[in-house]
Short mmCIF file of C-alpha atoms and ligand atoms in Angstrom, two decimals:
data_model
loop_
_atom_site.label_atom_id
_atom_site.label_comp_id
_atom_site.label_asym_id
_atom_site.label_seq_id
_atom_site.Cartn_x
_atom_site.Cartn_y
_atom_site.Cartn_z
CA MET A 1 -16.70 27.52 14.24
CA HIS A 2 -18.56 24.05 15.71
CA HIS A 3 -17.04 22.87 18.95
CA ILE A 4 -16.51 18.73 18.73
CA ASP A 5 -14.24 16.42 20.95
CA THR A 6 -11.94 14.34 17.82
CA VAL A 7 -12.06 15.00 14.72
CA VAL A 8 -10.28 12.13 12.84
CA ILE A 9 -9.03 13.18 8.59
CA GLY A 10 -9.16 10.33 5.86
CA ALA A 11 -12.22 7.50 5.14
CA GLY A 12 -9.60 4.99 4.47
CA GLN A 13 -9.44 1.85 6.38
CA ALA A 14 -7.24 3.27 8.89
CA GLY A 15 -9.81 5.96 9.36
CA LEU A 16 -13.37 3.96 9.39
CA CYS A 17 -11.31 1.67 11.91
CA MET A 18 -11.04 4.83 14.06
CA SER A 19 -14.36 5.90 13.82
CA TYR A 20 -15.54 2.56 15.03
CA VAL A 21 -13.03 2.16 18.40
CA LEU A 22 -14.35 5.89 18.82
CA GLN A 23 -18.48 5.22 18.44
CA ARG A 24 -18.24 2.15 20.99
CA ALA A 25 -16.54 4.69 23.17
CA GLY A 26 -19.37 6.59 22.94
CA ARG A 27 -16.96 9.62 21.71
CA GLU A 28 -18.24 12.48 19.87
CA HIS A 29 -15.84 12.92 16.03
CA VAL A 30 -16.61 13.38 12.49
CA VAL A 31 -14.99 11.39 9.43
CA LEU A 32 -13.71 14.04 7.31
CA GLU A 33 -13.18 12.91 3.65
CA GLN A 34 -12.49 14.78 0.57
CA ALA A 35 -13.63 12.70 -1.75
CA GLN A 36 -16.08 9.86 -1.00
CA ALA A 37 -15.84 6.92 1.97
CA LEU A 38 -12.32 4.06 0.73
CA GLU A 39 -11.92 6.73 -1.91
CA GLN A 40 -8.06 5.01 -2.92
CA TRP A 41 -9.67 1.56 -3.45
CA ARG A 42 -12.59 3.50 -6.14
CA SER A 43 -10.41 5.41 -7.93
CA ALA A 44 -6.34 4.49 -7.76
CA ARG A 45 -6.71 0.60 -8.88
CA TRP A 46 -7.52 -1.43 -12.18
CA ASP A 47 -10.16 -3.67 -13.43
CA SER A 48 -9.23 -6.92 -12.61
CA PHE A 49 -7.37 -5.72 -9.27
CA LYS A 50 -8.32 -8.10 -6.64
CA ILE A 51 -7.34 -7.48 -3.35
CA ASN A 52 -4.13 -9.42 -1.62
CA SER A 53 -4.47 -10.03 1.95
CA PRO A 54 -7.07 -13.12 2.62
CA LEU A 55 -10.39 -11.53 4.05
CA ALA A 56 -9.12 -11.76 8.02
CA PHE A 57 -6.59 -8.97 7.21
CA SER A 58 -9.35 -7.26 5.37
CA ARG A 59 -12.29 -6.27 7.26
CA LEU A 60 -13.18 -2.74 8.42
CA MET A 61 -13.32 -3.45 12.48
CA GLY A 62 -16.40 -4.83 13.37
CA GLN A 63 -17.48 -6.12 9.96
CA ARG A 64 -19.39 -8.82 10.15
CA ASP A 65 -20.11 -10.90 6.13
CA GLY A 66 -20.22 -14.46 7.21
CA LEU A 67 -17.49 -15.02 4.55
CA PRO A 68 -14.49 -17.56 5.89
CA ASP A 69 -11.57 -15.81 7.40
CA ARG A 70 -9.11 -17.22 4.55
CA GLN A 71 -11.56 -16.06 2.07
CA ARG A 72 -8.75 -13.77 -0.39
CA GLY A 73 -7.89 -12.84 -3.64
CA LEU A 74 -11.30 -11.24 -3.35
CA ALA A 75 -12.51 -8.83 -7.10
CA LEU A 76 -12.55 -4.98 -5.89
CA ARG A 77 -16.39 -4.67 -6.65
CA THR A 78 -16.94 -7.59 -3.93
CA ILE A 79 -14.63 -5.85 -1.29
CA LEU A 80 -16.37 -3.56 -1.59
CA GLY A 81 -19.67 -4.52 -1.48
CA LEU A 82 -18.80 -5.94 1.66
CA TRP A 83 -17.23 -2.45 3.53
CA ASP A 84 -20.07 -0.39 1.89
CA ASP A 85 -22.72 -2.74 3.39
CA CYS A 86 -20.25 -2.07 6.90
CA ILE A 87 -20.11 1.04 6.56
CA ALA A 88 -24.51 1.88 5.85
CA GLN A 89 -24.83 -1.17 9.27
CA ARG A 90 -22.01 1.21 11.24
CA ALA A 91 -23.49 4.47 9.89
CA PHE A 92 -20.12 6.24 10.99
CA PRO A 93 -20.36 10.33 11.16
CA ILE A 94 -19.00 10.91 7.84
CA HIS A 95 -18.68 13.44 5.69
CA GLU A 96 -17.30 13.24 2.62
CA LYS A 97 -16.80 15.95 0.11
CA SER A 98 -14.92 17.71 3.18
CA LYS A 99 -11.51 18.72 2.72
CA VAL A 100 -9.36 19.55 5.00
CA VAL A 101 -7.10 22.19 4.13
CA ALA A 102 -5.28 23.40 6.68
CA VAL A 103 -4.85 22.12 10.99
CA GLU A 104 -3.74 24.08 13.42
CA GLN A 105 -2.97 24.67 16.80
CA ALA A 106 -5.75 26.79 19.25
CA PRO A 107 -4.69 29.41 21.90
CA ASP A 108 -7.32 26.93 24.01
CA GLY A 109 -4.99 23.72 23.44
CA GLY A 110 -7.04 22.43 20.77
CA PHE A 111 -7.39 22.34 17.04
CA ARG A 112 -8.86 24.35 14.60
CA VAL A 113 -9.22 22.01 11.84
CA HIS A 114 -10.16 23.79 8.55
CA VAL A 115 -12.17 22.81 5.45
CA GLU A 116 -13.32 23.01 2.19
CA ARG A 117 -16.33 21.81 0.96
CA GLU A 118 -18.86 22.60 -2.00
CA ALA A 119 -20.73 24.39 0.38
CA GLY A 120 -18.22 26.80 1.32
CA SER A 121 -15.83 26.89 3.91
CA HIS A 122 -15.85 25.96 7.38
CA VAL A 123 -13.60 25.30 10.87
CA TYR A 124 -14.26 22.92 13.39
CA LEU A 125 -12.36 23.20 16.88
CA ALA A 126 -11.20 20.02 17.97
CA ARG A 127 -10.67 18.70 21.42
CA ASN A 128 -8.22 15.63 18.79
CA VAL A 129 -7.29 15.29 15.99
CA ILE A 130 -6.66 11.90 14.73
CA ALA A 131 -5.04 12.00 11.25
CA ALA A 132 -4.86 9.06 9.17
CA PRO A 133 -4.89 10.51 5.31
CA GLY A 134 -3.00 7.30 3.85
CA THR A 135 0.93 6.86 2.47
CA TYR A 136 -0.35 6.13 -0.90
CA GLN A 137 -1.91 9.52 -1.43
CA LEU A 138 -1.09 10.69 -4.73
CA PRO A 139 1.01 9.03 -7.71
CA ARG A 140 5.28 9.70 -7.28
CA ILE A 141 5.89 9.88 -11.69
CA PRO A 142 9.40 10.63 -12.50
CA ALA A 143 10.21 13.94 -13.90
CA CYS A 144 11.54 12.22 -16.99
CA ALA A 145 7.69 11.77 -17.94
CA ALA A 146 7.68 14.87 -19.74
CA ARG A 147 10.28 14.07 -21.32
CA ILE A 148 7.96 11.61 -23.27
CA GLY A 149 6.39 13.32 -26.90
CA PRO A 150 2.44 12.54 -27.59
CA GLN A 151 3.21 9.60 -29.52
CA ILE A 152 3.25 7.70 -26.47
CA GLU A 153 0.65 7.25 -24.28
CA GLN A 154 1.10 7.30 -20.45
CA TYR A 155 -0.93 5.48 -18.07
CA ARG A 156 -0.49 5.57 -14.01
CA VAL A 157 -2.74 3.77 -11.44
CA GLY A 158 -5.78 5.08 -11.61
CA THR A 159 -5.75 5.96 -15.09
CA TYR A 160 -4.85 2.40 -16.25
CA THR A 161 -7.82 0.27 -16.29
CA ASN A 162 -7.29 -3.13 -18.26
CA PRO A 163 -4.91 -4.40 -21.38
CA SER A 164 -7.71 -3.30 -24.07
CA THR A 165 -7.72 0.42 -23.34
CA VAL A 166 -4.55 0.31 -24.32
CA ARG A 167 -2.81 1.48 -27.30
CA ALA A 168 -2.36 -1.40 -29.82
CA GLY A 169 1.57 -1.97 -29.44
CA SER A 170 4.49 -2.74 -26.69
CA VAL A 171 4.63 -0.84 -23.40
CA LEU A 172 7.21 -0.47 -21.40
CA VAL A 173 5.59 -0.52 -17.33
CA VAL A 174 8.46 1.67 -15.14
CA GLY A 175 8.45 0.14 -11.24
CA GLY A 176 9.15 -3.81 -10.32
CA GLY A 177 7.02 -3.62 -6.94
CA GLN A 178 3.26 -5.27 -6.60
CA THR A 179 1.76 -3.24 -8.84
CA GLY A 180 4.92 -2.85 -11.75
CA VAL A 181 4.40 -6.89 -11.43
CA GLN A 182 0.94 -7.41 -11.00
CA LEU A 183 0.53 -5.12 -14.89
CA SER A 184 2.75 -6.74 -16.44
CA GLU A 185 1.90 -10.04 -15.96
CA GLU A 186 -1.29 -9.00 -16.86
CA LEU A 187 -0.25 -7.15 -20.27
CA ALA A 188 1.79 -10.06 -21.21
CA GLN A 189 -1.29 -12.62 -20.55
CA ALA A 190 -3.15 -10.19 -22.92
CA GLY A 191 -0.72 -11.40 -25.68
CA ARG A 192 1.74 -7.71 -25.08
CA ARG A 193 5.59 -7.52 -25.45
CA VAL A 194 6.13 -5.83 -22.49
CA TYR A 195 9.41 -4.32 -20.40
CA LEU A 196 10.22 -4.18 -16.95
CA ALA A 197 11.69 -1.40 -15.53
CA THR A 198 13.04 -3.44 -12.01
CA SER A 199 12.94 -1.94 -8.90
CA MET A 200 14.96 -2.99 -5.62
CA VAL A 201 11.74 -4.73 -4.37
CA LYS A 202 11.70 -8.19 -1.67
CA GLY A 203 9.74 -10.79 -2.94
CA THR A 204 7.00 -12.65 -0.81
CA PRO A 205 5.81 -15.77 -1.01
CA ARG A 206 1.90 -16.21 -1.57
CA SER A 207 1.76 -19.35 0.36
CA HIS A 208 3.20 -21.55 2.64
CA ARG A 209 2.32 -25.51 3.42
CA GLY A 210 -0.96 -24.52 2.17
CA GLU A 211 -1.14 -21.56 4.33
CA ASP A 212 -1.34 -17.43 3.01
CA ILE A 213 1.25 -15.85 3.50
CA MET A 214 -0.64 -13.43 5.79
CA PHE A 215 -1.24 -15.87 8.39
CA TRP A 216 2.40 -16.98 8.65
CA LEU A 217 3.21 -13.24 9.44
CA GLU A 218 0.81 -13.42 12.14
CA ARG A 219 1.68 -16.50 13.70
CA THR A 220 4.92 -16.52 13.65
CA GLY A 221 4.82 -12.89 15.26
CA LEU A 222 6.45 -10.79 12.57
CA LEU A 223 3.07 -8.65 11.93
CA ALA A 224 3.50 -7.36 15.76
CA THR A 225 7.12 -7.00 15.76
CA PRO A 226 7.52 -3.38 17.68
CA LYS A 227 9.25 -0.55 16.31
CA GLU A 228 11.77 -0.32 18.63
CA GLU A 229 12.80 -3.66 16.85
CA LEU A 230 12.93 -2.44 13.56
CA THR A 231 16.93 -2.60 12.56
CA ASP A 232 16.61 -1.74 8.98
CA PRO A 233 15.58 1.81 8.44
CA GLY A 234 14.47 1.46 4.71
CA GLU A 235 12.26 -1.52 5.62
CA ARG A 236 10.15 1.87 6.65
CA LEU A 237 9.95 2.57 3.81
CA GLU A 238 8.29 -0.26 3.30
CA ARG A 239 6.96 -1.00 -0.87
CA LEU A 240 4.57 -3.42 -1.63
CA PRO A 241 6.40 -6.64 -2.49
CA ILE A 242 6.60 -8.11 -5.44
CA VAL A 243 3.28 -10.49 -5.17
CA GLY A 244 0.16 -11.35 -6.80
CA SER A 245 -3.24 -11.23 -5.10
CA ASP A 246 -3.55 -15.08 -5.00
CA HIS A 247 -0.76 -16.55 -7.08
CA ALA A 248 2.99 -15.66 -6.40
CA ILE A 249 4.57 -13.71 -8.88
CA SER A 250 8.51 -13.09 -10.01
CA HIS A 251 11.00 -12.12 -11.78
CA HIS A 252 11.02 -15.55 -13.02
CA CYS A 253 8.04 -16.15 -13.97
CA LEU A 254 7.60 -12.82 -15.83
CA ALA A 255 10.90 -13.92 -17.55
CA ARG A 256 9.22 -17.28 -18.67
CA MET A 257 5.96 -15.27 -19.88
CA GLY A 258 8.20 -13.29 -22.34
CA VAL A 259 8.89 -10.39 -19.95
CA THR A 260 11.40 -8.69 -20.94
CA LEU A 261 13.25 -7.40 -17.62
CA LEU A 262 15.28 -5.12 -17.25
CA GLY A 263 17.55 -2.45 -13.89
CA THR A 264 15.94 0.55 -13.08
CA LEU A 265 14.76 3.09 -15.34
CA ARG A 266 17.32 5.97 -14.54
CA GLY A 267 15.90 8.96 -17.47
CA MET A 268 15.57 8.99 -20.67
CA SER A 269 16.74 11.04 -23.63
CA ALA A 270 16.46 15.17 -24.27
CA ASP A 271 15.00 14.38 -27.34
CA GLY A 272 12.23 11.62 -25.75
CA GLU A 273 13.45 9.08 -27.49
CA LEU A 274 15.93 6.79 -25.57
CA ALA A 275 14.96 5.37 -22.16
CA LEU A 276 17.53 4.66 -20.14
CA PHE A 277 18.21 2.45 -17.94
CA ASP A 278 20.89 1.43 -14.85
CA ASN A 279 22.28 -2.39 -14.72
CA ASN A 280 21.43 -3.38 -12.09
CA LEU A 281 18.77 -6.11 -12.79
CA ASP A 282 21.17 -8.35 -10.84
CA GLU A 283 21.16 -6.95 -7.85
CA HIS A 284 17.29 -6.77 -8.03
CA ILE A 285 16.59 -10.60 -9.03
CA LEU A 286 19.17 -11.00 -6.02
CA PHE A 287 17.21 -8.90 -3.53
CA ALA A 288 13.84 -9.89 -3.96
CA GLN A 289 14.78 -13.60 -4.13
CA GLN A 290 17.00 -13.00 -0.58
CA GLY A 291 13.90 -11.79 0.76
CA TYR A 292 11.88 -14.46 -0.52
CA ASP A 293 14.62 -16.73 1.14
CA GLU A 294 14.43 -14.97 4.50
CA LEU A 295 10.39 -14.97 5.19
CA ILE A 296 10.52 -18.71 4.02
CA GLY A 297 13.43 -19.34 6.81
CA HIS A 298 11.99 -17.66 9.00
CA ILE A 299 8.96 -19.71 9.35
CA GLU A 300 10.58 -22.57 8.66
CA ASP A 301 12.95 -22.18 11.98
CA TRP A 302 9.46 -20.84 13.61
CA ILE A 303 8.07 -24.11 13.09
CA ALA A 304 11.38 -26.26 13.70
CA ARG A 305 10.93 -24.43 16.99
CA GLN A 306 7.10 -25.85 17.38
CA ASP A 307 6.42 -28.88 19.27
CA ASP A 308 6.10 -32.67 17.86
CA VAL A 309 1.99 -31.87 17.61
CA VAL A 310 2.08 -28.33 16.03
CA ARG A 311 4.98 -28.85 13.36
CA LEU A 312 3.32 -32.23 12.20
CA GLY A 313 0.08 -30.66 11.32
CA PHE A 314 0.96 -28.14 9.07
CA ALA A 315 1.57 -29.75 5.54
CA ALA A 316 4.34 -30.23 3.40
CA PRO A 317 6.46 -27.60 2.10
CA VAL A 318 5.81 -27.37 -1.39
CA ALA A 319 7.79 -24.80 -3.36
CA GLU A 320 5.95 -22.02 -5.94
CA PRO A 321 6.32 -22.70 -9.22
CA GLU A 322 6.53 -19.13 -9.79
CA TRP A 323 9.63 -19.32 -8.27
CA ARG A 324 11.98 -21.30 -10.14
CA PRO A 325 15.08 -19.88 -11.35
CA HIS A 326 14.63 -19.04 -14.87
CA GLN A 327 18.35 -19.81 -16.38
CA PRO A 328 18.20 -17.35 -19.36
CA LEU A 329 17.31 -14.19 -17.02
CA SER A 330 20.71 -13.94 -15.59
CA ALA A 331 22.59 -15.71 -18.92
CA LEU A 332 22.94 -11.66 -20.83
CA PRO A 333 22.86 -7.97 -19.21
CA PRO A 334 19.64 -6.52 -20.12
CA PRO A 335 20.19 -3.13 -22.27
CA THR A 336 20.90 0.07 -21.02
CA GLU A 337 19.23 1.55 -23.76
CA LEU A 338 16.22 1.56 -24.96
CA ASN A 339 14.71 3.39 -28.27
CA LEU A 340 10.99 3.39 -27.79
CA ARG A 341 10.25 4.31 -31.42
CA GLN A 342 11.77 0.86 -32.18
CA ALA A 343 11.38 -1.19 -29.90
CA GLY A 344 6.63 -0.63 -31.11
CA ILE A 345 6.50 0.98 -27.44
CA HIS A 346 3.48 3.06 -27.84
CA THR A 347 2.48 3.06 -23.91
CA VAL A 348 4.39 4.01 -21.01
CA ILE A 349 2.85 3.00 -17.70
CA TRP A 350 3.96 4.04 -13.92
CA ALA A 351 3.47 2.31 -11.09
CA THR A 352 6.53 4.06 -9.36
CA GLY A 353 4.44 4.61 -5.79
CA TRP A 354 3.08 7.24 -4.07
CA ARG A 355 3.50 9.83 -1.47
CA ALA A 356 1.31 11.25 1.12
CA ASP A 357 -0.16 14.42 1.55
CA LEU A 358 0.62 16.73 4.55
CA SER A 359 0.25 19.57 2.83
CA TRP A 360 -3.04 20.34 5.54
CA LEU A 361 -0.41 20.35 8.62
CA LEU A 362 0.56 23.52 10.33
CA ILE A 363 1.64 22.38 13.57
CA ASP A 364 5.90 22.85 13.85
CA ASP A 365 6.33 20.52 16.58
CA VAL A 366 4.52 17.81 14.70
CA VAL A 367 6.27 18.89 11.47
CA ARG A 368 9.29 18.44 12.77
CA ALA A 369 8.72 15.34 14.65
CA LEU A 370 8.31 13.45 10.80
CA ASP A 371 11.40 11.63 9.53
CA THR A 372 13.76 12.30 6.57
CA HIS A 373 11.28 10.94 4.22
CA GLY A 374 8.50 13.42 5.58
CA LEU A 375 6.94 10.77 7.00
CA PRO A 376 4.66 9.41 10.61
CA GLN A 377 6.91 7.52 12.72
CA ALA A 378 4.83 7.27 15.70
CA CYS A 379 1.02 7.91 16.68
CA ASP A 380 2.18 9.80 19.30
CA THR A 381 3.42 13.08 18.34
CA PRO A 382 5.19 16.22 20.69
CA VAL A 383 1.55 17.79 20.74
CA ASP A 384 -1.11 16.61 23.41
CA GLY A 385 -4.08 15.13 21.41
CA PHE A 386 -2.88 14.73 17.57
CA PHE A 387 -2.06 11.64 16.26
CA TRP A 388 -1.59 9.53 13.23
CA LEU A 389 -2.85 6.50 12.04
CA GLY A 390 -2.39 4.54 8.85
CA PHE A 391 1.21 5.02 8.52
CA HIS A 392 3.52 2.31 8.52
CA TRP A 393 5.99 1.06 11.33
CA LEU A 394 3.90 3.72 13.88
CA ARG A 395 4.26 1.21 16.16
CA THR A 396 4.64 -2.21 15.00
CA ARG A 397 5.69 -3.58 11.02
CA ALA A 398 2.10 -4.30 10.67
CA SER A 399 1.11 -0.09 11.65
CA GLY A 400 0.43 0.67 8.14
CA SER A 401 -1.79 -2.53 6.61
CA GLY A 402 -5.14 -3.55 7.38
CA ALA A 403 -3.89 -6.20 9.98
CA GLY A 404 -2.46 -2.92 11.77
CA PHE A 405 -5.23 -0.76 11.98
CA HIS A 406 -7.11 -2.73 14.27
CA LEU A 407 -4.43 -2.28 16.89
CA ASP A 408 -2.99 1.24 16.38
CA ALA A 409 -6.99 2.89 16.80
CA PRO A 410 -7.80 1.39 20.21
CA TYR A 411 -4.02 2.27 21.40
CA ILE A 412 -4.98 6.19 20.45
CA ALA A 413 -8.29 5.88 21.92
CA SER A 414 -6.62 5.31 25.14
CA ARG A 415 -4.41 8.34 24.73
CA LEU A 416 -7.46 10.98 23.50
CA ARG A 417 -7.52 14.31 25.79
C1 FAD B 501 -2.22 0.20 -5.46
C2 FAD B 501 -2.30 -0.42 -4.01
C3 FAD B 501 -3.05 -1.65 -3.82
C4 FAD B 501 -3.29 -1.93 -2.63
N1 FAD B 501 -3.57 -3.07 -2.29
C5 FAD B 501 -3.32 -3.69 -1.39
C6 FAD B 501 -4.11 -5.24 -1.09
O1 FAD B 501 -4.14 -6.25 -2.27
N2 FAD B 501 -4.19 -5.44 0.82
C7 FAD B 501 -3.70 -4.58 0.84
O2 FAD B 501 -4.13 -5.27 2.41
N3 FAD B 501 -3.66 -2.99 1.04
C8 FAD B 501 -3.12 -2.91 0.23
N4 FAD B 501 -2.87 -1.57 0.16
C9 FAD B 501 -2.67 -0.50 0.38
C10 FAD B 501 -3.93 -0.04 1.39
O3 FAD B 501 -3.82 1.43 0.74
C11 FAD B 501 -3.07 0.42 2.50
O4 FAD B 501 -3.05 -0.46 3.54
C12 FAD B 501 -4.73 0.87 3.67
O5 FAD B 501 -5.83 0.64 1.97
C13 FAD B 501 -4.35 2.22 4.00
O6 FAD B 501 -5.34 2.71 4.59
P1 FAD B 501 -5.27 4.21 5.05
O7 FAD B 501 -6.76 4.23 5.39
O8 FAD B 501 -4.45 4.50 5.78
O9 FAD B 501 -5.28 5.10 3.87
P2 FAD B 501 -5.98 5.65 2.24
O10 FAD B 501 -7.16 4.18 2.26
O11 FAD B 501 -5.15 6.15 1.16
O12 FAD B 501 -7.42 6.02 2.80
C14 FAD B 501 -7.09 7.80 3.13
C15 FAD B 501 -7.99 8.46 3.20
O13 FAD B 501 -7.98 9.84 3.11
C16 FAD B 501 -8.27 10.88 2.96
N5 FAD B 501 -7.08 11.81 2.83
C17 FAD B 501 -6.18 12.36 2.45
N6 FAD B 501 -6.24 13.52 2.67
C18 FAD B 501 -7.40 14.12 2.87
C19 FAD B 501 -7.46 15.53 3.94
N7 FAD B 501 -6.76 16.29 3.82
N8 FAD B 501 -8.82 16.12 4.29
C20 FAD B 501 -9.93 14.70 3.74
N9 FAD B 501 -10.04 13.90 3.57
C21 FAD B 501 -8.21 13.27 3.57
C22 FAD B 501 -8.37 10.53 0.92
O14 FAD B 501 -9.34 10.58 0.11
C23 FAD B 501 -8.73 8.73 1.70
O15 FAD B 501 -10.15 7.99 1.30
C24 FAD B 501 -2.83 -1.26 -2.13
C25 FAD B 501 -1.98 0.17 -1.85
C26 FAD B 501 -2.36 0.30 -2.97
C27 FAD B 501 -0.92 1.84 -3.71
#
């Protein structure tokens, strides 16, 4: 047993932000990390991965690196190098390979945090717990994957590395969010025949009027939108939108590259030969386009409300070529069945999303306050001293991203027991 003021669960960007704030406030704490600090970035990305938020939104709190705020598209190795330098300079109290397996309330009103380490198990008695275990923790793979025979290789984010390691032949990418579209683009550019099972995901410009979209989201107040103003509850699940790291991606540009776009993967035939799709590609294309247009409209409305000096300071709008409509895309409905063998598909890549792992949470009042998807809804919980950090829409639209951790961590610090 070890008495401590505050335990932070998870050394991702969110947990490290929290540690920075606690350090500066002189609060005794420990950051418990089941693997290595920033583990998700080390083990759940692919070789060509580039971070898509400009540096202004992807720095760890307090990070000094001398690079411009507008630097974007940094290679994974580069951004990890910057983060590791920052971790080393700040000497955060991180305990790696320390998996939190249970958190329960202690009779004195504090918390018992049970940890498993190589050396054995350990219990912290903490006055406060701040849980930042990440939204994107465990890959979500549909059950129908089990029907696919061994002649087809299956990958997911974390096992896919690059096109040269993928078996010769065509590839079926399942999932049309950010990961699915980026991997489809990479494989098509490497000369692979790619089939993409799309999803209902909003499109996003990468840039507008010469400025990265993240700066527009910040400038126009969208990032700071308080959760009380969330009108569409579906947005709480905020899937990573259709966008590239340093350029736009759309259904249209993928189709121009030769990617065959399909509706949602509904399942596999019992013998695993046929992949079955919904007839909803048109809906997905429309939804993506509407999301894209809404965002541009929001920015343009904001610009129109500014005075002449501000308004004239922005570059003229130039449409992103990736979003130029590709007419043949809507000419014919896509097939709703695909015989994998006949299509020459030797590989399936699952880009079907993630789920959080809160299996360690044994406090009924906190569990009851989770939403219908099992996700936290606020930094505060019904239990004094227990807080969430890093999930979508905890306090603002930014809460689930690097742009919001910096705002939510000081708030939590001000609420600690
Ligand atoms: C494929 C992919 C690409 C992305 N690309 C970008 C991008 O380009 N730009 C961007 O801003 N965002 C991107 N994101 C989103 C990004 O991951 C999040 O915005 C942010 O990094 C999440 O930080 P976090 O600290 O909340 O979670 P995580 O980075 O997941 O950190 C949580 C940490 O908690 C640890 N942990 C979990 N459970 C336990 C436990 N029980 N005990 C101990 N430790 C535990 C985990 O090991 C992990 O290290 C991407 C996400 C994915 C999935």
